[in-house]
Tab-separated table of C-alpha atoms in Angstrom:
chain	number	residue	atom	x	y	z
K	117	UNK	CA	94.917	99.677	-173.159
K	118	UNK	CA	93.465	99.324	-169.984
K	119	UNK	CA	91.808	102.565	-169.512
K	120	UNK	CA	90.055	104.839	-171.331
K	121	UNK	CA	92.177	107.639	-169.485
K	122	UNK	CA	95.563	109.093	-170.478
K	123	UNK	CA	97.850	107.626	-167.881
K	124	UNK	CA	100.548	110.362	-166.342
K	125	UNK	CA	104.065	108.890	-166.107
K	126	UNK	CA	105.832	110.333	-162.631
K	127	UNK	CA	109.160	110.776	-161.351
K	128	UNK	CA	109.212	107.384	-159.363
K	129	UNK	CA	112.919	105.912	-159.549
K	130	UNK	CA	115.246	105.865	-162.624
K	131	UNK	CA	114.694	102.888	-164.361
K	132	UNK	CA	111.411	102.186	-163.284
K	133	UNK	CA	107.995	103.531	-165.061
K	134	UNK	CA	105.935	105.428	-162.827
K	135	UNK	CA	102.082	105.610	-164.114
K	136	UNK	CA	98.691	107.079	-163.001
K	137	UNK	CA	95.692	106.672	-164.545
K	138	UNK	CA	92.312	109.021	-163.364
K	139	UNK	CA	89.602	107.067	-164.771
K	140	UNK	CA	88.336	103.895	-163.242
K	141	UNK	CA	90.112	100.794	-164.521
K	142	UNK	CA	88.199	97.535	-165.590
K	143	UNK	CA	89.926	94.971	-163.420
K	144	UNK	CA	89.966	91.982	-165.377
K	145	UNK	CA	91.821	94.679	-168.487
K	146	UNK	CA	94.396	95.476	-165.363
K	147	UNK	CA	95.216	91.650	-164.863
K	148	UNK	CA	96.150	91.138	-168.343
K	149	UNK	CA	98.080	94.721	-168.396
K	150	UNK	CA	99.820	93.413	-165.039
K	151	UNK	CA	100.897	90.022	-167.091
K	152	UNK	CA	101.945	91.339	-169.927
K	153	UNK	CA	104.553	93.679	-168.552
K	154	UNK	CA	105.550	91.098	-166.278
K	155	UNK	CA	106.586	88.817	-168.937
K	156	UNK	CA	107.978	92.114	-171.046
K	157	UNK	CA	110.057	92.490	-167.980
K	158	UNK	CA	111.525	88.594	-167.653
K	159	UNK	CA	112.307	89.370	-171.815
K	160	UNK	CA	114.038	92.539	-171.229
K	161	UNK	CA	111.600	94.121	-172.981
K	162	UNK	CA	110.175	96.579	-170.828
K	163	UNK	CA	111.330	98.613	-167.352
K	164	UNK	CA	109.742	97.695	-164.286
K	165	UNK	CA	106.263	99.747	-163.474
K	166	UNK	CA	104.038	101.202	-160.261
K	167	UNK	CA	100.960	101.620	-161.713
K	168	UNK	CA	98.364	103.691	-159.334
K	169	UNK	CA	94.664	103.298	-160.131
K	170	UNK	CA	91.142	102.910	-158.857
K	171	UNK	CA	88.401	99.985	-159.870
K	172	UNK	CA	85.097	100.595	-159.852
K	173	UNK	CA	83.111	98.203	-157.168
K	174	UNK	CA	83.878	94.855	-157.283
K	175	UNK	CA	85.158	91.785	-154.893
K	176	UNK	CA	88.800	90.186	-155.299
K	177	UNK	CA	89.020	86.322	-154.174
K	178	UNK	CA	92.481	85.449	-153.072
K	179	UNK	CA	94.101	81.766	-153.197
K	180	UNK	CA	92.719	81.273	-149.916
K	181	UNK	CA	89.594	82.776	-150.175
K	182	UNK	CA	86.753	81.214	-148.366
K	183	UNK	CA	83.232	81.320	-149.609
K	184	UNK	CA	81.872	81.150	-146.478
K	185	UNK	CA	83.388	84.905	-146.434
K	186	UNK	CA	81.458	86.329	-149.725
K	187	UNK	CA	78.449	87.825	-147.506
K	188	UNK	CA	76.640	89.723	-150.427
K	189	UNK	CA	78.151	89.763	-153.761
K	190	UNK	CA	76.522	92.934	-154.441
K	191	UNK	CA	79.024	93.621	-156.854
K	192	UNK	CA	81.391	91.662	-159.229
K	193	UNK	CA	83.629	89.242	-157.947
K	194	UNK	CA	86.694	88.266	-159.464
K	195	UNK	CA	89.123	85.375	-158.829
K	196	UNK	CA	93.004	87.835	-158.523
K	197	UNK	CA	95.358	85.085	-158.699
K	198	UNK	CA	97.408	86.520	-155.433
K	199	UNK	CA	97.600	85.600	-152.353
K	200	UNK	CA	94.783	86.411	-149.250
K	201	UNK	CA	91.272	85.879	-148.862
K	202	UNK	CA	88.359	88.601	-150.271
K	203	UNK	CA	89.282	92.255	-150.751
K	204	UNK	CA	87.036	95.280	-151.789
K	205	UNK	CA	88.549	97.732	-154.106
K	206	UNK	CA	86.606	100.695	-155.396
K	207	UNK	CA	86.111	104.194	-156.022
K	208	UNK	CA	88.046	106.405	-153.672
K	209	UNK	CA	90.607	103.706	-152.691
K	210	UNK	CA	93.973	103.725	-154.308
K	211	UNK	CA	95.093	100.372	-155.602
K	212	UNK	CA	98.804	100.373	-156.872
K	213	UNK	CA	100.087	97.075	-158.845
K	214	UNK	CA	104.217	96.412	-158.680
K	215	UNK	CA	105.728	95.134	-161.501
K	216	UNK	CA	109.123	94.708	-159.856
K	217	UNK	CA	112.420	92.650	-160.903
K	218	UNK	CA	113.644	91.196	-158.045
K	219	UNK	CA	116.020	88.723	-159.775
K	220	UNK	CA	118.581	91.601	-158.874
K	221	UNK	CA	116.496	92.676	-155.939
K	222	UNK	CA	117.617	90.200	-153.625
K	223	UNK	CA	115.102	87.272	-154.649
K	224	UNK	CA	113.287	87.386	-151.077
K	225	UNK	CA	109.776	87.384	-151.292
K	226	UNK	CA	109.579	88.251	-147.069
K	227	UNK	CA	111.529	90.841	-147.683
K	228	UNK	CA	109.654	92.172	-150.414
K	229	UNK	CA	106.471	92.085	-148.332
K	230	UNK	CA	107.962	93.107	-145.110
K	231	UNK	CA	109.138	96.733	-146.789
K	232	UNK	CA	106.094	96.886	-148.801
K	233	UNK	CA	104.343	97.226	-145.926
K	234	UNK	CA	106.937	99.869	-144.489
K	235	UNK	CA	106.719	102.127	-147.901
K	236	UNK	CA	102.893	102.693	-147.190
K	237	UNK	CA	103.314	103.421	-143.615
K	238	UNK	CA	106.086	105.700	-144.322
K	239	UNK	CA	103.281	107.110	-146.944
K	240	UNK	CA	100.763	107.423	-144.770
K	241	UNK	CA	102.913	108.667	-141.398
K	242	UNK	CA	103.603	111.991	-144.303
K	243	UNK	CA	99.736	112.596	-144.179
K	244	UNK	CA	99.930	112.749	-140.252
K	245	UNK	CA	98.611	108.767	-139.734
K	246	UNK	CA	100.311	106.793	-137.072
K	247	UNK	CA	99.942	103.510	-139.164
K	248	UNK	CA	101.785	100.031	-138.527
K	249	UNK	CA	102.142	96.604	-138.484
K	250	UNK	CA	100.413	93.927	-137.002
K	251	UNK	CA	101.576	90.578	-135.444
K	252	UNK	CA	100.083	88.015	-136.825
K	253	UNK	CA	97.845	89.701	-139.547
K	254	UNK	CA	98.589	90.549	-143.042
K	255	UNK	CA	97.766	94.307	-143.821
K	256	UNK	CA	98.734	98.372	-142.836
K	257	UNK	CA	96.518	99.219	-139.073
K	258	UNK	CA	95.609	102.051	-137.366
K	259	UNK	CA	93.565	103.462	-134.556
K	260	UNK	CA	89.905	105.024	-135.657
K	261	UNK	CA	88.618	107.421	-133.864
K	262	UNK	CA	86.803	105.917	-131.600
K	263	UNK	CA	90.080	104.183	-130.742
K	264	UNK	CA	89.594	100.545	-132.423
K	265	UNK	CA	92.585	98.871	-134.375
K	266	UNK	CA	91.103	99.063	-137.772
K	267	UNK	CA	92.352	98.593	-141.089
K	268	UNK	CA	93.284	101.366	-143.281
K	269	UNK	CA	95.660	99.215	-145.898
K	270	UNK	CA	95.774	96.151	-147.852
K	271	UNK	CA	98.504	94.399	-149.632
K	272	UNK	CA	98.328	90.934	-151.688
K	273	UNK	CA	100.667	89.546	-153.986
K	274	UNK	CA	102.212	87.302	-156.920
K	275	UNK	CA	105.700	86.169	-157.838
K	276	UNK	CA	105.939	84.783	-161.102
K	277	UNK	CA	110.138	83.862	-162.142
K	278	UNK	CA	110.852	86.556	-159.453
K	279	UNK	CA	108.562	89.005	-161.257
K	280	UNK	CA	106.074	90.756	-158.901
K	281	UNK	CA	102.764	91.114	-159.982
K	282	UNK	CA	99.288	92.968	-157.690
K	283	UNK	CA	100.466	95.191	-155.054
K	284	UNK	CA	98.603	97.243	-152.688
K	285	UNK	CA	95.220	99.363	-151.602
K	286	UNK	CA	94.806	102.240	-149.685
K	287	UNK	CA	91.646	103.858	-148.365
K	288	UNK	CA	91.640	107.302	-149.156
K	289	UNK	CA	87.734	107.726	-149.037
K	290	UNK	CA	85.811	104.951	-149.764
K	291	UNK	CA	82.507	103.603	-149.256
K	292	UNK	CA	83.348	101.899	-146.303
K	293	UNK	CA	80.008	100.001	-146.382
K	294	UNK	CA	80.552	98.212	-149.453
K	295	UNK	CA	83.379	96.138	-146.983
K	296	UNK	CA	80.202	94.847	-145.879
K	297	UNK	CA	79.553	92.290	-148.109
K	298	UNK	CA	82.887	90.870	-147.760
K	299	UNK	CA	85.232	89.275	-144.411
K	300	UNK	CA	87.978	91.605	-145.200
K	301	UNK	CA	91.204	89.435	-145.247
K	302	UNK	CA	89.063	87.106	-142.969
K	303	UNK	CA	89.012	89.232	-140.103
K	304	UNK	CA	85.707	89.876	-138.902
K	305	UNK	CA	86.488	91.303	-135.961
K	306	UNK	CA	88.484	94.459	-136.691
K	307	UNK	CA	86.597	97.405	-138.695
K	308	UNK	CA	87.819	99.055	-141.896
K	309	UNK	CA	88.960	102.900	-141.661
K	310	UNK	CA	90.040	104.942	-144.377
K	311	UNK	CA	92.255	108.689	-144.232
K	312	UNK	CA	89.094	111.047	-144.924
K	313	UNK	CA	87.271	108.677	-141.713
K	314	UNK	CA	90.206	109.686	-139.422
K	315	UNK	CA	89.412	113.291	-140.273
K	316	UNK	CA	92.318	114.215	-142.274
K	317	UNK	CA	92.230	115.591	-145.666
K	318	UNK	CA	91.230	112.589	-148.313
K	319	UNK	CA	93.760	113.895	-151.084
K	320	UNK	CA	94.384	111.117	-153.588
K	321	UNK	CA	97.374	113.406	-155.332
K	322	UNK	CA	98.404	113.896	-151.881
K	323	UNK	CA	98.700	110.441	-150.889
K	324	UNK	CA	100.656	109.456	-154.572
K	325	UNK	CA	102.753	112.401	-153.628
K	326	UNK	CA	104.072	111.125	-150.486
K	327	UNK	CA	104.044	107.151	-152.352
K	328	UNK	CA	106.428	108.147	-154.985
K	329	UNK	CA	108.935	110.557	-152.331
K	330	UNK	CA	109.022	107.334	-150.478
K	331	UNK	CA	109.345	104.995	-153.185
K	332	UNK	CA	113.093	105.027	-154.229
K	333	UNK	CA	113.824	104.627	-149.965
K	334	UNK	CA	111.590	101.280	-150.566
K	335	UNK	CA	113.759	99.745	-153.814
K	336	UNK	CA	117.194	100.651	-151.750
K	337	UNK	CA	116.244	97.987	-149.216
K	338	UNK	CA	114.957	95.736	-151.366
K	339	UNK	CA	118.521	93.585	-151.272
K	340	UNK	CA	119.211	94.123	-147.293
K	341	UNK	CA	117.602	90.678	-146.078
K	342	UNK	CA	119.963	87.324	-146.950
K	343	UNK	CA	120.349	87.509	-142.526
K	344	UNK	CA	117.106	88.711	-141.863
K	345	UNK	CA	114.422	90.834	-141.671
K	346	UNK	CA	115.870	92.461	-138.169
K	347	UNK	CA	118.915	93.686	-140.680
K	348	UNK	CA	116.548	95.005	-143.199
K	349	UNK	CA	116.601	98.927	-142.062
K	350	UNK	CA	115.057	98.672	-138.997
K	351	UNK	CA	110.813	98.911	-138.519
K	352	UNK	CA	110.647	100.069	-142.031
């Protein structure tokens, strides 16, 4: 399949496959994995899936991806198909894809988004990092230690037929230079952190630890928003 490693199936929530692989994962092998469960899934053939994974380096363009943004292409670029603008990913930062059924799910992409963003600060809050929204800005902030609002998370996605498709990225311990031949997101103004630059242990099996506790808390509110996002379970 799409990696030469043996993926580890978790706990995750019933009904719902819950897979880790340790070796890097070719992207381009990862977009067709993430398409053909997601049309397994609309069939009925196949449970709904977190996969958590790392690429080697390479550059993601978005739907709104500007090339004026691609600085260096030091290393492979790749048109993702979701949503955003140019994203690293790489060794040291956890990427998870969602192959999630929302056609029972509540059929809200906002929602969706809104407590996507809330499971990985609830993730990262367990590793003792005061992360959060911002207004106006797609993405998971933080302050760095020198006390800048910097990015430690990233989040783009796809809904095909109410299927969801990409997912997430986390920096656990990155190169953080290699975001320099990118405009992360388009936002040249804010810096890129990660957990091991904020001085806390960078613990990949921690982090997927504290992802999959928090998961099944994520799926329950999944169906909360027909009035709203402020009747959704509150900042998270």
């Amino acid at each position: 399949m799409a990696s030469p490693s043996s993926p580890v199936s978790g706990a995750g929530a019933p009904g719902v496959e819950w897979r880790t692989d340790s070796a890097p994962v070719d992207y381009p092998a990862a977009l067709r994995d993430m398409e053909e469960r997601a049309a397994a899934i609309l069939t009925g053939e196949a449970v709904e899936r977190v996969w958590l994974l790392e690429h080697p380096p390479l550059y993601t363009a978005g739907t709104s991806a500007d090339p004026a943004e691609l600085i260096d292409p030091r290393f492979p670029v790749h048109d993702a198909g979701r949503g955003g603008r140019y994203t690293y990913h790489g060794p040291g930062q956890r990427i998870g894809y969602l192959n999630i059924d929302l056609r029972d799910r509540g059929r809200d992409v906002r929602n969706f988004v809104h407590h996507l963003e809330g499971w990985m600060i609830d993730a990262l809050d367990e590793l003792g990092i005061a992360a959060r929204r911002a207004e106006g800005r797609i993405g998971i902030w933080t302050d760095d230690l020198d006390g800048r609002e910097a990015k430690i998370g990233a989040l783009g996605i796809r809904v095909r037929r109410w299927v969801t498709l990409h997912g997430f990225s986390i920096n656990v311990d990155p190169d953080l230079s290699h975001f320099g031949g990118i405009v992360p997101c388009g936002l040249a103004e804010y810096p890129v952190t990660s957990i091991a630059a904020l001085g806390k242990p960078a613990s990949m099996t921690a982090l997927d630890a504290a992802l999959e506790r928090h998961f099944p808390s994520f799926l329950n509110r999944l169906g909360r928003c027909s009035a709203g996002l402020e009747q959704c379970g509150g900042g998270s």
